[in-house]
Structures are given as C-alpha cells and as structure tokens.
mmCIF file of C-alpha atoms in Angstrom:
data_model
loop_
_atom_site.group_PDB
_atom_site.id
_atom_site.type_symbol
_atom_site.label_atom_id
_atom_site.label_comp_id
_atom_site.label_asym_id
_atom_site.label_seq_id
_atom_site.Cartn_x
_atom_site.Cartn_y
_atom_site.Cartn_z
ATOM 1 C CA MET E 1261 19.957 6.591 -12.390
ATOM 2 C CA ILE E 1262 18.213 8.616 -15.071
ATOM 3 C CA SER E 1263 15.195 10.548 -13.820
ATOM 4 C CA ILE E 1264 12.573 12.374 -15.858
ATOM 5 C CA ALA E 1265 10.071 14.468 -13.883
ATOM 6 C CA ILE E 1266 7.129 16.277 -15.449
ATOM 7 C CA PRO E 1267 6.195 19.659 -13.903
ATOM 8 C CA LYS E 1268 2.469 19.649 -13.166
ATOM 9 C CA ARG E 1269 1.828 23.027 -14.737
ATOM 10 C CA TYR E 1270 2.901 21.661 -18.115
ATOM 11 C CA ARG E 1271 1.058 18.369 -17.916
ATOM 12 C CA PRO E 1272 -2.302 18.727 -19.693
ATOM 13 C CA ALA E 1273 -0.791 20.074 -22.905
ATOM 14 C CA ALA E 1274 2.241 17.821 -22.673
ATOM 15 C CA ILE E 1275 0.187 14.668 -22.265
ATOM 16 C CA VAL E 1276 -2.151 15.526 -25.116
ATOM 17 C CA GLY E 1277 0.798 16.366 -27.332
ATOM 18 C CA LEU E 1278 2.603 13.210 -26.388
ATOM 19 C CA THR E 1279 -0.421 11.031 -27.101
ATOM 20 C CA ALA E 1280 -0.700 12.421 -30.586
ATOM 21 C CA ALA E 1281 3.026 12.036 -31.131
ATOM 22 C CA VAL E 1282 3.081 8.441 -29.957
ATOM 23 C CA ALA E 1283 0.047 7.610 -32.069
ATOM 24 C CA SER E 1284 1.679 9.046 -35.173
ATOM 25 C CA GLY E 1285 5.096 7.594 -34.393
ATOM 26 C CA CYS E 1286 6.823 10.967 -34.661
ATOM 27 C CA LEU E 1287 8.111 11.207 -31.078
ATOM 28 C CA LEU E 1288 10.620 8.380 -31.123
ATOM 29 C CA ALA E 1289 13.602 7.931 -33.382
ATOM 30 C CA PRO E 1290 13.271 5.111 -35.940
ATOM 31 C CA SER E 1291 15.943 3.180 -34.061
ATOM 32 C CA ALA E 1292 13.857 3.065 -30.878
ATOM 33 C CA HIS E 1293 12.192 -0.154 -32.023
ATOM 34 C CA ALA E 1294 15.021 -2.257 -33.332
ATOM 35 C CA ASP E 1295 14.983 -5.955 -34.123
ATOM 36 C CA ALA E 1296 12.930 -8.315 -32.007
ATOM 37 C CA GLY E 1297 16.154 -9.773 -30.548
ATOM 38 C CA GLY E 1298 19.369 -8.293 -29.269
ATOM 39 C CA ALA E 1299 20.940 -7.520 -25.915
ATOM 40 C CA PRO E 1300 19.164 -5.258 -23.402
ATOM 41 C CA ARG E 1301 20.041 -1.590 -23.782
ATOM 42 C CA LYS E 1302 19.244 1.633 -21.978
ATOM 43 C CA ALA E 1303 16.484 3.844 -23.325
ATOM 44 C CA ASP E 1304 17.429 7.153 -24.900
ATOM 45 C CA HIS E 1305 16.241 10.497 -23.584
ATOM 46 C CA ARG E 1306 13.232 10.762 -25.880
ATOM 47 C CA SER E 1307 12.072 7.265 -24.962
ATOM 48 C CA LEU E 1308 12.431 8.097 -21.261
ATOM 49 C CA ALA E 1309 10.272 11.184 -21.744
ATOM 50 C CA ALA E 1310 7.620 9.115 -23.510
ATOM 51 C CA PHE E 1311 7.590 6.495 -20.769
ATOM 52 C CA ALA E 1312 7.297 9.196 -18.083
ATOM 53 C CA ARG E 1313 4.290 10.750 -19.782
ATOM 54 C CA ILE E 1314 2.579 7.405 -20.321
ATOM 55 C CA ALA E 1315 3.029 6.522 -16.636
ATOM 56 C CA ASP E 1316 1.857 9.997 -15.626
ATOM 57 C CA ASP E 1317 -1.297 9.696 -17.729
ATOM 58 C CA VAL E 1318 -2.311 6.352 -16.206
ATOM 59 C CA LEU E 1319 -1.325 7.008 -12.586
ATOM 60 C CA SER E 1320 -2.729 10.556 -12.534
ATOM 61 C CA ARG E 1321 -6.106 9.246 -13.653
ATOM 62 C CA ARG E 1322 -6.125 6.816 -10.764
ATOM 63 C CA THR E 1323 -5.516 9.598 -8.258
ATOM 64 C CA GLN E 1324 -8.039 11.876 -9.946
ATOM 65 C CA ALA E 1325 -10.717 9.169 -9.611
ATOM 66 C CA LEU E 1326 -10.798 9.972 -5.883
ATOM 67 C CA VAL E 1327 -11.482 13.672 -6.408
ATOM 68 C CA GLU E 1328 -14.955 15.169 -6.540
ATOM 69 C CA ASP E 1329 -16.663 14.590 -9.894
ATOM 70 C CA ARG E 1330 -16.056 17.350 -12.385
ATOM 71 C CA ALA E 1331 -15.862 17.806 -16.102
ATOM 72 C CA GLY E 1332 -12.759 16.272 -17.601
ATOM 73 C CA ARG E 1333 -10.314 14.035 -15.778
ATOM 74 C CA GLY E 1334 -11.721 12.159 -12.846
ATOM 75 C CA GLY E 1335 -15.399 12.508 -13.763
ATOM 76 C CA PRO E 1336 -17.736 9.525 -13.634
ATOM 77 C CA ASP E 1337 -17.297 8.839 -17.347
ATOM 78 C CA ALA E 1338 -13.517 9.101 -17.362
ATOM 79 C CA GLY E 1339 -11.906 6.020 -18.860
ATOM 80 C CA ALA E 1340 -8.383 4.701 -18.626
ATOM 81 C CA GLY E 1341 -6.986 7.638 -20.559
ATOM 82 C CA THR E 1342 -5.662 8.097 -24.052
ATOM 83 C CA THR E 1343 -2.479 6.077 -23.551
ATOM 84 C CA ARG E 1344 -2.398 3.183 -25.996
ATOM 85 C CA MET E 1345 -2.944 -0.083 -24.065
ATOM 86 C CA SER E 1346 -3.424 -3.743 -24.772
ATOM 87 C CA GLY E 1347 -7.055 -4.839 -24.678
ATOM 88 C CA ARG E 1348 -6.657 -6.775 -21.450
ATOM 89 C CA LEU E 1349 -4.843 -3.950 -19.675
ATOM 90 C CA ARG E 1350 -7.452 -1.398 -20.729
ATOM 91 C CA THR E 1351 -10.165 -3.644 -19.294
ATOM 92 C CA ASP E 1352 -8.172 -4.023 -16.075
ATOM 93 C CA GLU E 1353 -7.494 -0.295 -15.838
ATOM 94 C CA ASP E 1354 -11.155 0.591 -16.372
ATOM 95 C CA ALA E 1355 -11.993 -1.835 -13.549
ATOM 96 C CA ALA E 1356 -9.318 -0.188 -11.388
ATOM 97 C CA LEU E 1357 -10.886 3.240 -11.911
ATOM 98 C CA ARG E 1358 -14.331 1.886 -11.021
ATOM 99 C CA SER E 1359 -12.944 0.372 -7.815
ATOM 100 C CA LEU E 1360 -11.325 3.691 -6.893
ATOM 101 C CA ARG E 1361 -14.605 5.557 -7.442
ATOM 102 C CA ALA E 1362 -16.284 2.980 -5.183
ATOM 103 C CA ARG E 1363 -13.595 3.712 -2.602
ATOM 104 C CA LYS E 1364 -14.391 7.405 -2.955
ATOM 105 C CA SER E 1365 -18.014 6.615 -2.089
ATOM 106 C CA ARG E 1366 -16.964 4.629 0.985
ATOM 107 C CA LEU E 1367 -14.736 7.520 2.037
ATOM 108 C CA ALA E 1368 -17.654 9.923 1.705
ATOM 109 C CA GLN E 1369 -19.672 7.728 4.077
ATOM 110 C CA LEU E 1370 -16.825 8.101 6.578
ATOM 111 C CA GLY E 1371 -16.838 11.867 6.180
ATOM 112 C CA GLU E 1372 -13.785 12.187 3.941
ATOM 113 C CA ALA E 1373 -13.405 13.689 0.467
ATOM 114 C CA TYR E 1374 -10.670 15.306 -1.636
ATOM 115 C CA THR E 1375 -10.803 18.446 -3.739
ATOM 116 C CA LYS E 1376 -7.483 18.296 -5.575
ATOM 117 C CA ALA E 1377 -4.929 15.716 -6.640
ATOM 118 C CA ASP E 1378 -1.338 16.106 -7.758
ATOM 119 C CA THR E 1379 0.686 13.151 -9.063
ATOM 120 C CA ARG E 1380 4.297 13.485 -10.176
ATOM 121 C CA VAL E 1381 6.108 10.643 -11.920
ATOM 122 C CA VAL E 1382 9.858 10.016 -12.076
ATOM 123 C CA VAL E 1383 11.415 7.329 -14.286
ATOM 124 C CA ASP E 1384 13.978 5.430 -12.200
ATOM 125 C CA SER E 1385 15.220 3.154 -14.997
ATOM 126 C CA ALA E 1386 14.190 1.898 -18.435
ATOM 127 C CA THR E 1387 15.566 -1.047 -20.396
ATOM 128 C CA LEU E 1388 14.821 -1.928 -24.020
ATOM 129 C CA THR E 1389 15.058 -5.530 -25.192
ATOM 130 C CA GLY E 1390 14.215 -5.932 -28.822
ATOM 131 C CA ASN E 1391 10.742 -4.523 -29.305
ATOM 132 C CA THR E 1392 9.779 -4.320 -25.610
ATOM 133 C CA ALA E 1393 10.535 -1.966 -22.734
ATOM 134 C CA THR E 1394 10.649 -2.511 -18.966
ATOM 135 C CA VAL E 1395 10.317 0.731 -17.030
ATOM 136 C CA GLN E 1396 10.596 1.385 -13.272
ATOM 137 C CA VAL E 1397 8.873 4.540 -12.039
ATOM 138 C CA THR E 1398 8.129 6.272 -8.738
ATOM 139 C CA ALA E 1399 4.900 8.247 -8.391
ATOM 140 C CA SER E 1400 4.490 10.865 -5.649
ATOM 141 C CA SER E 1401 0.855 11.795 -5.019
ATOM 142 C CA THR E 1402 -0.672 14.501 -2.841
ATOM 143 C CA LEU E 1403 -4.412 14.702 -2.129
ATOM 144 C CA THR E 1404 -6.026 17.813 -0.628
ATOM 145 C CA TYR E 1405 -8.699 17.126 1.981
ATOM 146 C CA LYS E 1406 -12.096 18.767 1.469
ATOM 147 C CA ASN E 1407 -13.561 20.774 4.342
ATOM 148 C CA VAL E 1408 -10.627 20.351 6.691
ATOM 149 C CA ARG E 1409 -12.091 19.516 10.084
ATOM 150 C CA GLY E 1410 -10.810 22.053 12.579
ATOM 151 C CA ASP E 1411 -7.112 21.378 13.034
ATOM 152 C CA GLY E 1412 -7.014 18.434 10.634
ATOM 153 C CA PRO E 1413 -4.173 18.215 8.076
ATOM 154 C CA LYS E 1414 -4.716 19.862 4.696
ATOM 155 C CA THR E 1415 -3.159 17.074 2.640
ATOM 156 C CA THR E 1416 -2.105 13.427 2.625
ATOM 157 C CA ALA E 1417 0.757 12.115 0.521
ATOM 158 C CA SER E 1418 2.233 8.827 -0.655
ATOM 159 C CA SER E 1419 5.141 7.596 -2.735
ATOM 160 C CA THR E 1420 4.586 4.437 -4.795
ATOM 161 C CA ARG E 1421 6.763 2.383 -7.135
ATOM 162 C CA HIS E 1422 5.554 0.681 -10.302
ATOM 163 C CA GLU E 1423 6.930 -1.447 -13.106
ATOM 164 C CA LEU E 1424 5.595 -0.843 -16.627
ATOM 165 C CA LYS E 1425 5.848 -3.213 -19.579
ATOM 166 C CA LEU E 1426 5.479 -1.714 -23.053
ATOM 167 C CA ALA E 1427 5.578 -3.120 -26.581
ATOM 168 C CA GLY E 1428 6.686 -1.184 -29.629
ATOM 169 C CA THR E 1429 4.116 -0.726 -32.396
ATOM 170 C CA LYS E 1430 4.648 -0.799 -36.157
ATOM 171 C CA ASP E 1431 4.233 2.961 -36.434
ATOM 172 C CA GLY E 1432 7.049 3.633 -33.945
ATOM 173 C CA GLY E 1433 4.862 4.219 -30.901
ATOM 174 C CA TRP E 1434 4.432 2.316 -27.647
ATOM 175 C CA GLN E 1435 1.583 0.206 -26.268
ATOM 176 C CA LEU E 1436 1.368 -0.267 -22.497
ATOM 177 C CA THR E 1437 0.803 -3.973 -21.762
ATOM 178 C CA LYS E 1438 1.238 -4.260 -17.989
ATOM 179 C CA ILE E 1439 1.582 -2.101 -14.891
ATOM 180 C CA THR E 1440 2.512 -3.660 -11.549
ATOM 181 C CA ALA E 1441 2.891 -2.148 -8.079
ATOM 182 C CA ARG E 1442 6.307 -2.920 -6.540
ATOM 183 C CA ASP E 1443 5.571 -1.964 -2.926
ATOM 184 C CA GLN E 1444 5.023 -4.603 -0.252
ATOM 185 C CA GLY E 1445 2.705 -2.730 2.096
ATOM 186 C CA PRO E 1446 -0.971 -1.803 1.825
ATOM 187 C CA VAL E 1447 -2.058 -0.125 -1.357
ATOM 188 C CA ALA E 1448 -1.996 3.647 -1.336
ATOM 189 C CA VAL E 1449 -5.378 5.354 -1.329
ATOM 190 C CA ASP E 1450 -5.063 5.929 -5.105
ATOM 191 C CA GLU E 1451 -4.203 2.298 -5.952
ATOM 192 C CA PRO E 1452 -6.683 -0.550 -6.577
ATOM 193 C CA SER E 1453 -6.823 -3.116 -3.768
ATOM 194 C CA VAL E 1454 -5.074 -6.026 -5.429
ATOM 195 C CA ALA E 1455 -1.721 -6.310 -3.630
ATOM 196 C CA ARG E 1456 -1.163 -8.699 -0.740
ATOM 197 C CA THR E 1457 1.684 -8.416 1.723
ATOM 198 C CA LYS E 1458 4.035 -11.212 2.693
ATOM 199 C CA THR E 1459 3.020 -12.953 5.926
ATOM 200 C CA VAL E 1460 4.639 -15.355 8.382
ATOM 201 C CA ASP E 1461 3.216 -18.568 9.792
ATOM 202 C CA ASP E 1462 1.207 -18.155 12.977
ATOM 203 C CA ASP E 1463 -1.395 -20.661 14.176
ATOM 204 C CA GLY E 1464 -2.981 -18.102 16.506
ATOM 205 C CA ASN E 1465 -2.571 -20.307 19.588
ATOM 206 C CA GLN E 1466 1.045 -20.115 20.734
ATOM 207 C CA TYR E 1467 1.545 -16.384 20.953
ATOM 208 C CA PRO E 1468 -0.234 -13.340 22.468
ATOM 209 C CA ASP E 1469 -1.994 -12.164 19.316
ATOM 210 C CA GLY E 1470 -4.189 -9.559 20.976
ATOM 211 C CA THR E 1471 -7.775 -8.441 20.489
ATOM 212 C CA PRO E 1472 -9.021 -6.955 17.192
ATOM 213 C CA ALA E 1473 -10.253 -3.367 17.278
ATOM 214 C CA SER E 1474 -13.596 -2.151 16.028
ATOM 215 C CA THR E 1475 -13.583 0.148 12.998
ATOM 216 C CA LYS E 1476 -17.143 1.365 13.459
ATOM 217 C CA TYR E 1477 -17.377 5.119 12.973
ATOM 218 C CA PRO E 1478 -17.957 7.152 15.044
ATOM 219 C CA SER E 1479 -16.494 5.248 17.973
ATOM 220 C CA THR E 1480 -16.915 5.374 21.717
ATOM 221 C CA PRO E 1481 -14.923 8.162 23.417
ATOM 222 C CA MET E 1482 -11.155 7.802 23.433
ATOM 223 C CA PRO E 1483 -9.700 6.519 26.717
ATOM 224 C CA SER E 1484 -7.657 9.172 28.481
ATOM 225 C CA GLY E 1485 -4.011 8.882 29.388
ATOM 226 C CA LYS E 1486 -1.063 6.928 28.033
ATOM 227 C CA THR E 1487 0.525 3.806 29.472
ATOM 228 C CA GLY E 1488 4.155 4.886 29.563
ATOM 229 C CA GLY E 1489 3.924 8.245 31.250
ATOM 230 C CA THR E 1490 7.456 9.232 30.279
ATOM 231 C CA TYR E 1491 7.319 8.506 26.547
ATOM 232 C CA GLY E 1492 7.753 11.342 24.070
ATOM 233 C CA TYR E 1493 4.787 10.863 21.754
ATOM 234 C CA SER E 1494 5.456 14.029 19.794
ATOM 235 C CA ALA E 1495 9.043 12.822 19.289
ATOM 236 C CA MET E 1496 7.691 9.568 17.826
ATOM 237 C CA ALA E 1497 5.490 11.492 15.403
ATOM 238 C CA GLN E 1498 8.191 13.970 14.471
ATOM 239 C CA TYR E 1499 10.627 11.153 13.726
ATOM 240 C CA ALA E 1500 8.137 9.314 11.503
ATOM 241 C CA GLU E 1501 7.131 12.444 9.615
ATOM 242 C CA LYS E 1502 10.790 13.349 9.067
ATOM 243 C CA TYR E 1503 11.762 9.958 7.633
ATOM 244 C CA TRP E 1504 8.563 8.723 5.964
ATOM 245 C CA ARG E 1505 10.080 9.177 2.492
ATOM 246 C CA SER E 1506 13.767 9.983 3.136
ATOM 247 C CA TYR E 1507 14.926 6.991 5.150
ATOM 248 C CA ASN E 1508 17.257 7.466 8.128
ATOM 249 C CA PRO E 1509 20.710 6.267 6.971
ATOM 250 C CA ALA E 1510 21.538 5.220 10.547
ATOM 251 C CA TYR E 1511 19.282 2.166 10.128
ATOM 252 C CA ARG E 1512 19.202 -0.732 7.687
ATOM 253 C CA LYS E 1513 16.286 -0.939 5.252
ATOM 254 C CA PHE E 1514 14.192 -4.088 4.864
ATOM 255 C CA ASN E 1515 12.067 -3.210 1.833
ATOM 256 C CA GLY E 1516 13.306 -6.200 -0.154
ATOM 257 C CA SER E 1517 13.189 -8.740 2.677
ATOM 258 C CA GLY E 1518 9.682 -8.760 4.075
ATOM 259 C CA GLY E 1519 9.048 -5.033 4.309
ATOM 260 C CA ASP E 1520 10.306 -2.022 6.273
ATOM 261 C CA CYS E 1521 7.082 -1.081 8.076
ATOM 262 C CA THR E 1522 7.826 -2.525 11.522
ATOM 263 C CA ASN E 1523 11.490 -1.501 11.389
ATOM 264 C CA PHE E 1524 10.303 2.068 10.761
ATOM 265 C CA VAL E 1525 7.779 2.040 13.618
ATOM 266 C CA SER E 1526 10.380 0.539 15.977
ATOM 267 C CA GLN E 1527 12.733 3.407 15.116
ATOM 268 C CA ALA E 1528 10.031 5.957 15.916
ATOM 269 C CA LEU E 1529 9.155 4.247 19.211
ATOM 270 C CA LYS E 1530 12.821 4.235 20.209
ATOM 271 C CA ALA E 1531 13.022 7.949 19.343
ATOM 272 C CA GLY E 1532 10.125 8.480 21.733
ATOM 273 C CA GLY E 1533 11.707 6.634 24.635
ATOM 274 C CA TRP E 1534 11.025 2.907 24.233
ATOM 275 C CA LYS E 1535 13.917 1.085 25.919
ATOM 276 C CA PRO E 1536 15.583 -1.956 24.342
ATOM 277 C CA VAL E 1537 15.282 -5.395 25.912
ATOM 278 C CA PRO E 1538 18.495 -7.367 25.218
ATOM 279 C CA GLY E 1539 18.683 -11.092 24.682
ATOM 280 C CA SER E 1540 18.316 -13.682 21.953
ATOM 281 C CA ALA E 1541 17.342 -12.183 18.597
ATOM 282 C CA TYR E 1542 14.807 -14.982 18.109
ATOM 283 C CA ASP E 1543 13.016 -14.650 21.439
ATOM 284 C CA TYR E 1544 10.033 -12.388 20.814
ATOM 285 C CA ARG E 1545 10.183 -11.192 24.419
ATOM 286 C CA ASN E 1546 13.313 -9.193 23.479
ATOM 287 C CA TRP E 1547 13.433 -5.993 21.416
ATOM 288 C CA TRP E 1548 16.633 -4.313 20.221
ATOM 289 C CA TYR E 1549 18.654 -3.001 17.285
ATOM 290 C CA GLU E 1550 22.449 -2.932 16.873
ATOM 291 C CA SER E 1551 24.913 -2.330 14.055
ATOM 292 C CA ALA E 1552 25.384 -6.083 13.570
ATOM 293 C CA GLY E 1553 21.762 -7.189 13.822
ATOM 294 C CA GLN E 1554 18.384 -6.804 15.487
ATOM 295 C CA SER E 1555 15.735 -8.848 17.239
ATOM 296 C CA THR E 1556 12.969 -10.372 15.155
ATOM 297 C CA SER E 1557 10.511 -8.279 17.173
ATOM 298 C CA TRP E 1558 12.178 -5.101 15.856
ATOM 299 C CA VAL E 1559 11.368 -5.929 12.224
ATOM 300 C CA GLY E 1560 8.638 -8.600 12.292
ATOM 301 C CA VAL E 1561 4.976 -7.588 12.344
ATOM 302 C CA ASN E 1562 3.737 -10.513 14.427
ATOM 303 C CA GLU E 1563 6.858 -10.634 16.585
ATOM 304 C CA TRP E 1564 6.464 -6.945 17.437
ATOM 305 C CA ALA E 1565 2.898 -7.612 18.602
ATOM 306 C CA TRP E 1566 3.990 -10.602 20.674
ATOM 307 C CA PHE E 1567 6.763 -8.560 22.326
ATOM 308 C CA THR E 1568 4.490 -5.593 22.959
ATOM 309 C CA LEU E 1569 1.698 -7.592 24.564
ATOM 310 C CA SER E 1570 3.910 -9.995 26.540
ATOM 311 C CA ASN E 1571 5.924 -7.082 27.975
ATOM 312 C CA ARG E 1572 2.828 -4.942 28.555
ATOM 313 C CA ARG E 1573 4.337 -2.131 26.513
ATOM 314 C CA ALA E 1574 1.051 -1.334 24.761
ATOM 315 C CA PRO E 1575 -2.366 -2.932 25.369
ATOM 316 C CA ASN E 1576 -5.028 -3.249 22.693
ATOM 317 C CA LEU E 1577 -7.720 -0.597 22.258
ATOM 318 C CA ALA E 1578 -11.351 -1.514 21.722
ATOM 319 C CA SER E 1579 -11.670 0.819 18.723
ATOM 320 C CA ALA E 1580 -9.130 1.884 16.120
ATOM 321 C CA TYR E 1581 -10.672 5.372 16.228
ATOM 322 C CA GLN E 1582 -9.535 5.704 19.857
ATOM 323 C CA MET E 1583 -5.886 5.884 18.778
ATOM 324 C CA ASP E 1584 -3.841 8.990 19.531
ATOM 325 C CA VAL E 1585 -0.403 10.275 18.482
ATOM 326 C CA GLY E 1586 2.250 7.619 19.109
ATOM 327 C CA ASP E 1587 -0.206 4.727 19.042
ATOM 328 C CA VAL E 1588 0.298 1.837 16.639
ATOM 329 C CA LEU E 1589 -2.075 0.153 14.203
ATOM 330 C CA GLN E 1590 -1.533 -3.303 12.717
ATOM 331 C CA VAL E 1591 -3.618 -4.971 10.015
ATOM 332 C CA ASP E 1592 -4.347 -8.567 9.066
ATOM 333 C CA PHE E 1593 -5.561 -7.939 5.527
ATOM 334 C CA ASP E 1594 -6.910 -11.403 4.709
ATOM 335 C CA LYS E 1595 -7.869 -12.499 8.249
ATOM 336 C CA ASP E 1596 -5.578 -15.537 8.129
ATOM 337 C CA GLY E 1597 -4.377 -15.063 11.723
ATOM 338 C CA SER E 1598 -1.098 -13.439 10.717
ATOM 339 C CA LYS E 1599 -0.699 -9.668 10.902
ATOM 340 C CA ASP E 1600 0.682 -8.084 7.744
ATOM 341 C CA HIS E 1601 1.462 -4.409 8.357
ATOM 342 C CA THR E 1602 2.460 -1.910 11.077
ATOM 343 C CA MET E 1603 1.751 1.864 11.135
ATOM 344 C CA LEU E 1604 2.146 4.789 13.537
ATOM 345 C CA VAL E 1605 -0.364 7.513 14.354
ATOM 346 C CA THR E 1606 1.418 10.842 13.836
ATOM 347 C CA TYR E 1607 -1.586 13.178 13.998
ATOM 348 C CA ARG E 1608 -5.120 13.281 15.389
ATOM 349 C CA ASP E 1609 -7.543 16.110 14.709
ATOM 350 C CA ARG E 1610 -9.995 17.596 17.196
ATOM 351 C CA GLN E 1611 -12.819 15.574 15.695
ATOM 352 C CA GLY E 1612 -11.015 12.370 16.661
ATOM 353 C CA MET E 1613 -9.648 11.167 13.307
ATOM 354 C CA PRO E 1614 -6.222 9.445 13.581
ATOM 355 C CA TYR E 1615 -3.756 9.915 10.703
ATOM 356 C CA LEU E 1616 -1.128 7.254 9.987
ATOM 357 C CA THR E 1617 2.424 7.518 8.656
ATOM 358 C CA TYR E 1618 4.349 4.439 7.540
ATOM 359 C CA HIS E 1619 6.767 2.687 5.187
ATOM 360 C CA ASP E 1620 5.801 0.168 2.490
ATOM 361 C CA THR E 1621 4.024 1.954 0.852
ATOM 362 C CA ASP E 1622 5.758 5.172 2.028
ATOM 363 C CA THR E 1623 2.873 7.314 3.254
ATOM 364 C CA TYR E 1624 2.357 10.563 5.193
ATOM 365 C CA ARG E 1625 -0.730 11.278 7.326
ATOM 366 C CA ARG E 1626 -3.214 8.894 5.767
ATOM 367 C CA SER E 1627 -6.513 8.991 7.606
ATOM 368 C CA LEU E 1628 -7.783 5.862 9.307
ATOM 369 C CA ALA E 1629 -11.021 6.334 7.350
ATOM 370 C CA SER E 1630 -9.050 6.096 4.108
ATOM 371 C CA LEU E 1631 -7.403 2.847 5.182
ATOM 372 C CA VAL E 1632 -10.681 1.280 6.304
ATOM 373 C CA ALA E 1633 -12.338 2.341 3.042
ATOM 374 C CA SER E 1634 -9.552 0.598 1.114
ATOM 375 C CA TYR E 1635 -9.678 -2.565 3.253
ATOM 376 C CA PRO E 1636 -13.183 -2.753 4.763
ATOM 377 C CA ASN E 1637 -12.947 -6.505 5.453
ATOM 378 C CA ALA E 1638 -9.535 -6.574 7.126
ATOM 379 C CA ARG E 1639 -8.895 -7.192 10.816
ATOM 380 C CA TYR E 1640 -7.321 -4.259 12.699
ATOM 381 C CA PHE E 1641 -5.313 -4.205 15.949
ATOM 382 C CA ALA E 1642 -4.849 -0.872 17.761
ATOM 383 C CA TYR E 1643 -2.201 -0.426 20.475
ATOM 384 C CA ARG E 1644 -2.085 2.276 23.140
ATOM 385 C CA THR E 1645 1.652 2.955 23.640
#
C-alpha cells in the first residue's frame, strides 16, 4: 500500500501551490494522462501527491464547516474550495457544506461547539485507467470542543474512508467528478447525512424490540445504579477506546459483511464481564464468540437487542441522556423497525453528556448531542448494562 500523508503545518501553502500547479498542468508528468484506453496502472508518486492534496482540500473544508465562523476557511461564505470539480459535484459539495453548517447550528442549540479542526488524509491506493483515476483515501479528523464542560473531553475524533473519481483535463490537470463515503455506519460529524446502513428484516412483532428512548435535552435525572453489579464498566470503556481505530487482531472483522459495530461492542462487553451463553448460533437467546464462529447476536444489531432484552442483560432507559459509561446506544436511522447501528458509551462528563465510541465509522468519544444533531429524526434505543 502506498500512503501519502500531508503534515498539517504545511497545508495552507501546499494546497494553494498545488491548486495553481494542477490548473496550469505543471504538476503532473505529460504521461500521467495517457490514451483513453489501456490497462489499469498504478499512479506515480507525483499523481499520488496531487490526489492527496485534492482530497485534503475537500474533506478539510467539510470539517472546518463545523468550526466557529471566522475569516477564511469555514466561514459562512466558504465554498467547496479551489479544487477543480465537475459542475454537478460542485453543486453537491456546496449543498454538503450548507448541511454541515446547519448541523453546527443544531449542535449549538444542544450546547456544543468546536473551536479547531484538524483533518489528515492518507492515500490508500490509486489506479489510473486511461484518462480517469480511482483513488481510495482515509481521512482522520479531530475536533476540539469549545468551552469544555468541567471534566468533559477536549476532543472528538473519527476515521473515515472515501473513494474519489477524477478525470484528466486537456492541460494535464485533474477534475474531481465524484466522492463517495465507504463506511457502513452512521456518518461522522463532519460528513453530510446521506449514507444509509444495511438493515435486516424485522416485522417488529416477533422479537423483543424494546422501547425507544427520548432525546430531549436536558433530560430527567439519570437513574442510579447498574444492573449487573459485578461488571467492569471502566474495562468496557478502556477496551473500546484502545481498539476504536486499531482493531484487536484476536477477533474477526465484519466491516465488509454488514458492519463491525455490534461485534466491537460485544468485545467490549465481554472485556467488562459479560458471560457467554452457549447454544445454537442462530438462536438470538444465545451470545458467544469462538475461533470457528459466533452467534448472530454477537454481530447482529437486532439480534443483540433481542438477546439483551430476552435475557434481561440490559433494560431500556427512558432517555438517551441517562446513559453512563458501559451503556449501549442503538439507532434505527429511518424508523423502519429495524435497528441499524450499535455504540458504547465510554465517557460521561459531570454535566451529564454521554460520549460514544464505535466502529463503522470508527469514532472516538462522539457526544450524544452530535449524533442527535446529525440524525434528529432517527429512533434511539438506550440500554443500561
């Protein structure tokens, strides 16, 4: 894998310089845009650097749209950047920035704001076919919370994957034609809300689906006490925060087969003392993981909820804001009766804000307010473990 990372301290000048170079066609070798046909080939080093800077320009502007208005990048008049884009993509990207600024307003209503953003882009692979390029990148973003509330975390972070499509221009430059998120989970706070996760059939009648939680803020006081008594809630949080981006090699990954979110939460719960329940892998009343397989409740969003409620492992809370460290949040994004995503609370500040860590999209300490601002019409299920 060829990786090109751009140090943040060099970015403003590098991006401006790259834009001018791409526009004039002087950055890339004449051979970079060969005939329209031909077999796929790997991009050379200079092309990789160009693709990294183009991705950085676009994705950094998205993150910056969530930061307090200021002169320059991220201000209310900031457009989709100086990267050359197709007309349709520029329209879409301008709409994406407007939606992110609207999210920033919703966050402000929930008492959350950011003062600084840092986005770093790595090119994972790039293939040239004739006059077009397909580029896979990973963007790591860190947002600094404004006015940290008491013992609240200073930052939140996420790692997202994107695929870029580019077309060569007559002057030797590149035009970005498409950018697509490749993660299966909920969009990161700095991504437009367009992705939908894969769901499973569930008619809402056969299984213990649970009771949705309120997301009204502020909420009623948090109930005291935990259900298990002997569970290690700090161990759950420590496990999740250790492996949120660097996956534990002792477990299989399910990113390409429905998503890794519930597998990740099951690992954390086991680390905190949840005991396996052996039996048929397809009976949701069982919960286990072995080297040769696992129960559907270990990896399935709905199946995990059915197991949890039928075994009285974790009852539903009336409000999502009542969650504490070690509690679990699930979301039905489109309210179709099938839950789509599972997350773990790994931190809660003294003001009562829960912070979630999860896989797909790999995310560290994202506030509940941020999630609700991104998906205000979703249905949420909160579990007291």
